Amino acid sequence: METADNGTSTAVETVASLVLGLTCFVGIPGNSFVIWVILLRMKLRSLTVVLILNLAVADLVVLITLPLWIYSISNSWVFGAASCKILAYLIHCNLYGSVFFITLMGIDRYLAVMYPFASLQWRRKEYVWRAVVIVWLLAFLFAVPIILNRKLEIFDGSPSCSGGHYVSKVQQMLCLVLETLVGFVIPFSVLAICYGCVAKRVGQMSFQKKNRSEMIIVSIVIAFVICWLPYHVFNVVELASLMFEPGSDAAEILEDVFVLGSFITGPLAFINSSINPLLYAFAGRNLRDAFRSSVMSKAFEQMAQPTRDESTPTSDNAPRMEIVESL
């Protein structure tokens, strides 16, 4: 039995390392390319493009740390106790940042469609960067609990950077609830409401032009849900296990389900940081040229390009249509 368990553990570690390695291989150059295109190939940057820039930065920082975690999976954590806490905190800061920037994109879509003229005020440069700073501050704040429950431990004679070290069951439950509410439930609810209202309003409008930037952002949201929903479902499973008496059959079964699920949902959550550049690239009309910087910058420029109606509105419906199409 022990041999079988060791074999299963080794197989899981190998698969996790391969998935995380592929995520790095795709995501690091992809997000670096997005940052390069926006910073060096674009002069005009809309709110959406600024949010995409910050999303790419957050994703890139997460992915840069992955080689250290991949090494520690198959070996041990040799980078010290301080780096264990710092890198875990850095990852959670940027994961929260990614979620918050995606949510802000949804809010921006809602305001642009429902209140197009008022949204022009919100899209002024000073307000855009204030929003970006607030998002990062919130990400730094909500990631603080990871510092408290992360530490270096010795397992089988080897150091390991592990989490889940809480002073009480209540603290553990509060941290799980906070992570799931702030990291998924609230953002997803906001996105669902915003895009529900947008879909209803757009359905009432009589224009046929496809909005490429709208498709990009909807794709980002869908990828976010696919990659993060399983992670938070198993968070709820762990939370449920804590509600039973320690050592009871129900608690042990739920804990086993959580441990098994975490091997799958952890790498899946990291995949979200590598998939967004692919969505930007395939927004190009010609997939063969999808990764050319000129094609990607053209997709971003379409988001940033203002229309004459934004500055000189003439009617209630027509300017609204032009503003929506240009976002």
Coordinates of C-alpha atoms in Angstrom, one line a residue:
M1 CA 0.0 0.0 0.0
E2 CA 2.8 2.4 0.9
T3 CA 4.5 1.7 -2.5
A4 CA 1.2 2.4 -4.3
D5 CA 0.8 5.7 -2.3
N6 CA 4.3 6.7 -3.1
G7 CA 3.8 5.9 -6.8
T8 CA 0.5 7.9 -6.8
S9 CA 2.2 10.8 -5.1
T10 CA 5.1 10.8 -7.6
A11 CA 2.7 10.7 -10.5
V12 CA 0.7 13.6 -9.1
E13 CA 3.8 15.6 -8.6
T14 CA 5.0 14.9 -12.1
V15 CA 1.7 15.9 -13.7
A16 CA 1.6 19.1 -11.5
S17 CA 5.1 20.0 -12.5
L18 CA 4.5 19.5 -16.2
V19 CA 1.3 21.6 -16.1
L20 CA 3.0 24.4 -14.2
G21 CA 6.0 24.2 -16.5
L22 CA 3.8 24.5 -19.6
T23 CA 1.9 27.4 -18.0
C24 CA 5.3 29.2 -17.5
F25 CA 6.4 28.3 -21.1
V26 CA 3.3 29.9 -22.6
G27 CA 2.4 32.6 -20.1
I28 CA 5.8 34.3 -19.4
P29 CA 6.6 35.2 -23.0
G30 CA 2.9 35.8 -23.8
N31 CA 2.3 38.3 -21.0
S32 CA 5.7 39.9 -21.6
F33 CA 4.7 40.4 -25.3
V34 CA 1.4 42.0 -24.3
I35 CA 3.2 44.4 -22.0
W36 CA 5.7 45.2 -24.7
V37 CA 3.0 45.9 -27.3
I38 CA 1.0 48.2 -25.0
L39 CA 4.0 50.2 -23.7
L40 CA 6.1 50.5 -26.8
R41 CA 3.7 50.1 -29.8
M42 CA 0.7 52.1 -28.6
K43 CA 0.3 55.9 -28.1
L44 CA -3.4 55.9 -27.2
R45 CA -4.5 53.8 -24.2
S46 CA -8.1 53.5 -23.1
L47 CA -9.2 52.4 -19.7
T48 CA -9.7 48.8 -21.0
V49 CA -6.1 48.8 -22.4
V50 CA -4.7 50.1 -19.1
L51 CA -6.6 47.4 -17.2
I52 CA -5.3 44.7 -19.7
L53 CA -1.7 46.1 -19.1
N54 CA -2.1 45.8 -15.3
L55 CA -3.7 42.3 -15.7
A56 CA -0.7 41.2 -17.8
V57 CA 1.7 42.6 -15.2
A58 CA -0.1 40.7 -12.4
D59 CA -0.1 37.5 -14.4
L60 CA 3.5 37.8 -15.3
V61 CA 4.6 38.3 -11.7
V62 CA 2.7 35.1 -10.7
L63 CA 4.3 33.1 -13.5
I64 CA 7.8 34.3 -12.8
T65 CA 7.6 32.7 -9.3
L66 CA 6.4 29.3 -10.6
P67 CA 9.9 27.8 -11.4
L68 CA 10.7 28.0 -7.7
W69 CA 7.5 26.1 -6.8
I70 CA 8.1 23.6 -9.6
Y71 CA 11.6 22.9 -8.2
S72 CA 10.2 22.5 -4.7
I73 CA 7.6 20.0 -5.8
S74 CA 10.2 17.5 -6.9
N75 CA 12.9 18.5 -4.5
S76 CA 12.6 20.7 -1.4
W77 CA 12.2 24.3 -0.5
V78 CA 15.8 25.5 -0.4
F79 CA 15.1 29.3 -0.6
G80 CA 14.6 30.1 3.1
A81 CA 11.8 30.9 5.4
A82 CA 11.5 34.5 4.5
S83 CA 11.2 33.8 0.7
C84 CA 8.5 31.2 1.6
K85 CA 6.3 33.9 3.1
I86 CA 7.2 36.7 0.6
L87 CA 6.7 34.7 -2.6
A88 CA 3.4 33.2 -1.3
Y89 CA 2.2 36.8 -0.4
L90 CA 3.4 38.1 -3.8
I91 CA 1.5 35.3 -5.7
H92 CA -1.7 36.0 -3.7
C93 CA -1.4 39.8 -4.3
N94 CA -1.2 39.3 -8.0
L95 CA -3.9 36.7 -8.1
Y96 CA -6.2 39.0 -6.3
G97 CA -5.1 41.8 -8.6
S98 CA -6.0 39.7 -11.6
V99 CA -9.5 39.0 -10.3
F100 CA -10.1 42.7 -9.4
F101 CA -8.9 44.0 -12.8
I102 CA -11.2 41.6 -14.6
T103 CA -14.0 42.7 -12.4
L104 CA -13.2 46.4 -13.1
M105 CA -13.4 45.6 -16.8
G106 CA -16.9 44.3 -16.3
I107 CA -17.9 47.4 -14.4
D108 CA -16.4 49.6 -17.2
R109 CA -18.5 47.7 -19.8
Y110 CA -21.6 48.3 -17.7
L111 CA -21.0 52.0 -17.3
A112 CA -20.1 52.4 -21.0
V113 CA -23.3 50.8 -22.2
M114 CA -25.7 52.0 -19.6
Y115 CA -24.3 55.5 -18.9
P116 CA -22.1 56.3 -22.0
F117 CA -21.8 60.0 -21.4
A118 CA -21.1 59.8 -17.7
S119 CA -18.6 57.0 -18.3
L120 CA -16.5 59.4 -20.4
Q121 CA -15.8 61.4 -17.2
W122 CA -14.8 58.2 -15.4
R123 CA -12.4 57.3 -18.3
R124 CA -10.3 60.4 -17.8
K125 CA -6.6 59.6 -17.2
E126 CA -6.5 60.7 -13.5
Y127 CA -9.5 58.6 -12.6
V128 CA -8.1 55.6 -14.5
W129 CA -4.9 55.6 -12.5
R130 CA -6.6 56.2 -9.2
A131 CA -8.7 53.1 -9.9
V132 CA -5.6 51.1 -10.7
V133 CA -3.9 52.2 -7.5
I134 CA -7.0 51.3 -5.4
V135 CA -7.1 47.9 -7.0
W136 CA -3.5 47.2 -6.2
L137 CA -3.9 48.4 -2.6
L138 CA -6.9 46.1 -2.1
A139 CA -4.9 43.2 -3.5
F140 CA -2.1 43.9 -1.1
L141 CA -4.5 44.1 1.8
F142 CA -6.5 40.9 1.1
A143 CA -3.3 38.9 0.6
V144 CA -2.1 39.6 4.1
P145 CA -3.6 36.4 5.7
I146 CA -1.3 34.2 3.6
I147 CA 1.6 35.6 5.5
L148 CA 0.1 34.4 8.8
N149 CA -0.5 30.8 7.8
R150 CA 2.5 30.1 5.6
K151 CA 5.8 28.8 7.1
L152 CA 8.7 26.6 6.5
E153 CA 8.4 23.0 7.9
I154 CA 10.5 19.9 7.8
F155 CA 8.9 16.8 6.2
D156 CA 10.9 13.6 6.0
G157 CA 14.1 15.6 6.6
S158 CA 13.5 18.1 3.9
P159 CA 12.3 21.7 4.2
S160 CA 8.9 22.5 2.7
C161 CA 7.0 25.8 2.3
S162 CA 3.5 24.9 3.4
G163 CA 0.3 26.7 4.3
G164 CA -2.7 26.0 6.4
H165 CA -1.0 26.9 9.7
Y166 CA -3.8 28.6 11.6
V167 CA -4.0 29.4 15.3
S168 CA -7.6 28.1 15.5
K169 CA -10.3 26.5 13.4
V170 CA -12.3 29.8 13.5
Q171 CA -9.3 31.6 11.9
Q172 CA -9.0 28.9 9.2
M173 CA -12.7 29.2 8.4
L174 CA -12.6 33.0 8.3
C175 CA -9.6 32.9 5.9
L176 CA -11.4 30.4 3.6
V177 CA -14.6 32.4 3.6
L178 CA -12.7 35.6 2.9
E179 CA -10.7 34.1 0.0
T180 CA -13.7 32.6 -1.6
L181 CA -16.0 35.6 -1.2
V182 CA -13.4 38.3 -2.2
G183 CA -11.6 36.1 -4.7
F184 CA -14.6 34.7 -6.6
V185 CA -18.2 35.1 -5.3
I186 CA -18.3 38.9 -5.1
P187 CA -16.3 39.4 -8.4
F188 CA -18.4 36.8 -10.2
S189 CA -21.7 38.3 -8.9
V190 CA -20.6 41.8 -10.0
L191 CA -19.6 40.4 -13.5
A192 CA -22.8 38.5 -13.9
I193 CA -25.0 41.5 -13.0
C194 CA -22.9 43.9 -15.2
Y195 CA -22.9 41.6 -18.3
G196 CA -26.6 40.6 -17.7
C197 CA -27.5 44.3 -17.9
V198 CA -25.2 44.9 -20.9
A199 CA -26.6 41.9 -22.8
K200 CA -30.2 43.2 -22.2
R201 CA -29.4 46.7 -23.3
V202 CA -27.3 45.7 -26.3
G203 CA -30.2 43.3 -27.3
Q204 CA -32.4 46.4 -27.5
M205 CA -30.0 48.2 -29.8
S206 CA -30.2 48.0 -33.6
F207 CA -26.6 47.7 -34.6
Q208 CA -24.9 44.7 -36.3
K209 CA -21.2 45.6 -36.0
K210 CA -19.3 43.0 -33.9
N211 CA -17.4 44.6 -31.0
R212 CA -14.0 42.9 -30.9
S213 CA -13.0 44.3 -27.6
E214 CA -16.3 43.2 -26.1
M215 CA -15.6 39.6 -27.3
I216 CA -12.1 39.8 -25.8
I217 CA -13.3 40.8 -22.4
V218 CA -16.1 38.3 -22.3
S219 CA -13.5 35.6 -23.2
I220 CA -11.4 36.8 -20.3
V221 CA -14.3 36.5 -17.9
I222 CA -15.2 33.0 -19.2
A223 CA -11.6 31.9 -18.8
F224 CA -11.6 33.3 -15.2
V225 CA -14.7 31.3 -14.3
I226 CA -13.5 28.1 -15.8
C227 CA -10.1 28.3 -14.1
W228 CA -11.1 29.6 -10.7
L229 CA -14.6 28.0 -10.0
P230 CA -13.2 24.5 -9.3
Y231 CA -10.6 26.0 -6.9
H232 CA -13.2 27.8 -4.8
V233 CA -15.6 24.8 -5.0
F234 CA -13.0 22.8 -3.2
N235 CA -12.4 25.7 -0.8
V236 CA -16.1 25.2 0.2
V237 CA -15.4 21.5 0.5
E238 CA -12.6 22.2 3.0
L239 CA -14.8 24.7 4.8
A240 CA -17.5 22.0 5.1
S241 CA -15.0 19.5 6.6
L242 CA -14.2 22.0 9.3
M243 CA -17.8 22.0 10.4
F244 CA -17.7 18.4 11.5
E245 CA -15.9 17.0 14.6
P246 CA -12.2 16.5 13.9
G247 CA -11.5 12.8 13.2
S248 CA -15.1 12.0 12.3
D249 CA -15.8 10.0 9.1
A250 CA -17.5 13.0 7.4
A251 CA -14.6 15.3 8.2
E252 CA -12.0 12.8 6.9
I253 CA -13.9 12.1 3.7
L254 CA -14.3 15.8 2.9
E255 CA -10.7 16.5 3.7
D256 CA -9.6 13.6 1.4
V257 CA -11.8 15.1 -1.4
F258 CA -10.3 18.5 -0.8
V259 CA -6.7 17.2 -0.9
L260 CA -7.3 15.3 -4.1
G261 CA -9.1 18.2 -5.7
S262 CA -6.4 20.7 -4.8
F263 CA -3.9 18.8 -7.0
I264 CA -6.1 19.6 -10.0
T265 CA -7.5 23.0 -9.1
G266 CA -4.2 24.6 -8.0
P267 CA -2.5 24.2 -11.4
L268 CA -5.8 25.1 -13.2
A269 CA -6.0 28.4 -11.4
F270 CA -2.4 29.2 -12.5
I271 CA -3.3 28.4 -16.1
N272 CA -5.6 31.5 -16.0
S273 CA -2.5 33.7 -15.8
S274 CA -1.2 32.2 -19.1
I275 CA -4.3 32.0 -21.2
N276 CA -5.2 35.7 -21.5
P277 CA -2.4 36.6 -24.0
L278 CA -3.8 33.8 -26.3
L279 CA -7.2 35.4 -26.1
Y280 CA -5.8 38.8 -27.1
A281 CA -3.8 37.2 -30.0
F282 CA -6.7 35.3 -31.4
A283 CA -8.8 38.5 -31.5
G284 CA -6.9 39.1 -34.8
R285 CA -8.8 38.2 -37.9
N286 CA -6.1 36.0 -39.3
L287 CA -5.0 33.3 -36.9
R288 CA -1.8 32.8 -38.9
D289 CA -0.7 36.3 -38.0
A290 CA -2.2 36.3 -34.5
F291 CA 1.0 36.7 -32.7
R292 CA 2.4 39.6 -34.8
S293 CA 2.7 42.7 -32.7
S294 CA 1.0 44.8 -35.4
V295 CA -2.1 42.6 -35.2
M296 CA -2.3 42.6 -31.4
S297 CA -1.6 46.3 -31.2
K298 CA -4.4 46.9 -33.7
A299 CA -6.8 44.9 -31.5
F300 CA -5.8 47.1 -28.5
E301 CA -5.9 50.3 -30.5
Q302 CA -9.5 49.5 -31.5
M303 CA -10.3 49.5 -27.8
A304 CA -8.6 52.8 -27.3
Q305 CA -9.8 54.6 -30.5
P306 CA -12.4 57.3 -29.6
T307 CA -15.2 58.2 -32.0
R308 CA -16.4 61.7 -32.9
D309 CA -19.7 61.0 -31.1
E310 CA -17.8 60.8 -27.7
S311 CA -16.9 64.4 -28.0
T312 CA -19.9 65.7 -30.0
P313 CA -23.1 63.8 -29.1
T314 CA -26.0 64.6 -31.3
S315 CA -28.8 62.3 -30.2
D316 CA -29.7 59.8 -27.5
N317 CA -29.3 56.5 -29.5
A318 CA -26.7 57.1 -32.2
P319 CA -23.9 58.4 -29.9
R320 CA -24.6 55.5 -27.5
M321 CA -24.1 53.1 -30.4
E322 CA -20.8 54.7 -31.5
I323 CA -19.5 54.8 -27.9
V324 CA -20.3 51.1 -27.4
E325 CA -18.8 50.1 -30.7
S326 CA -15.5 51.9 -29.9
L327 CA -14.8 50.5 -26.5

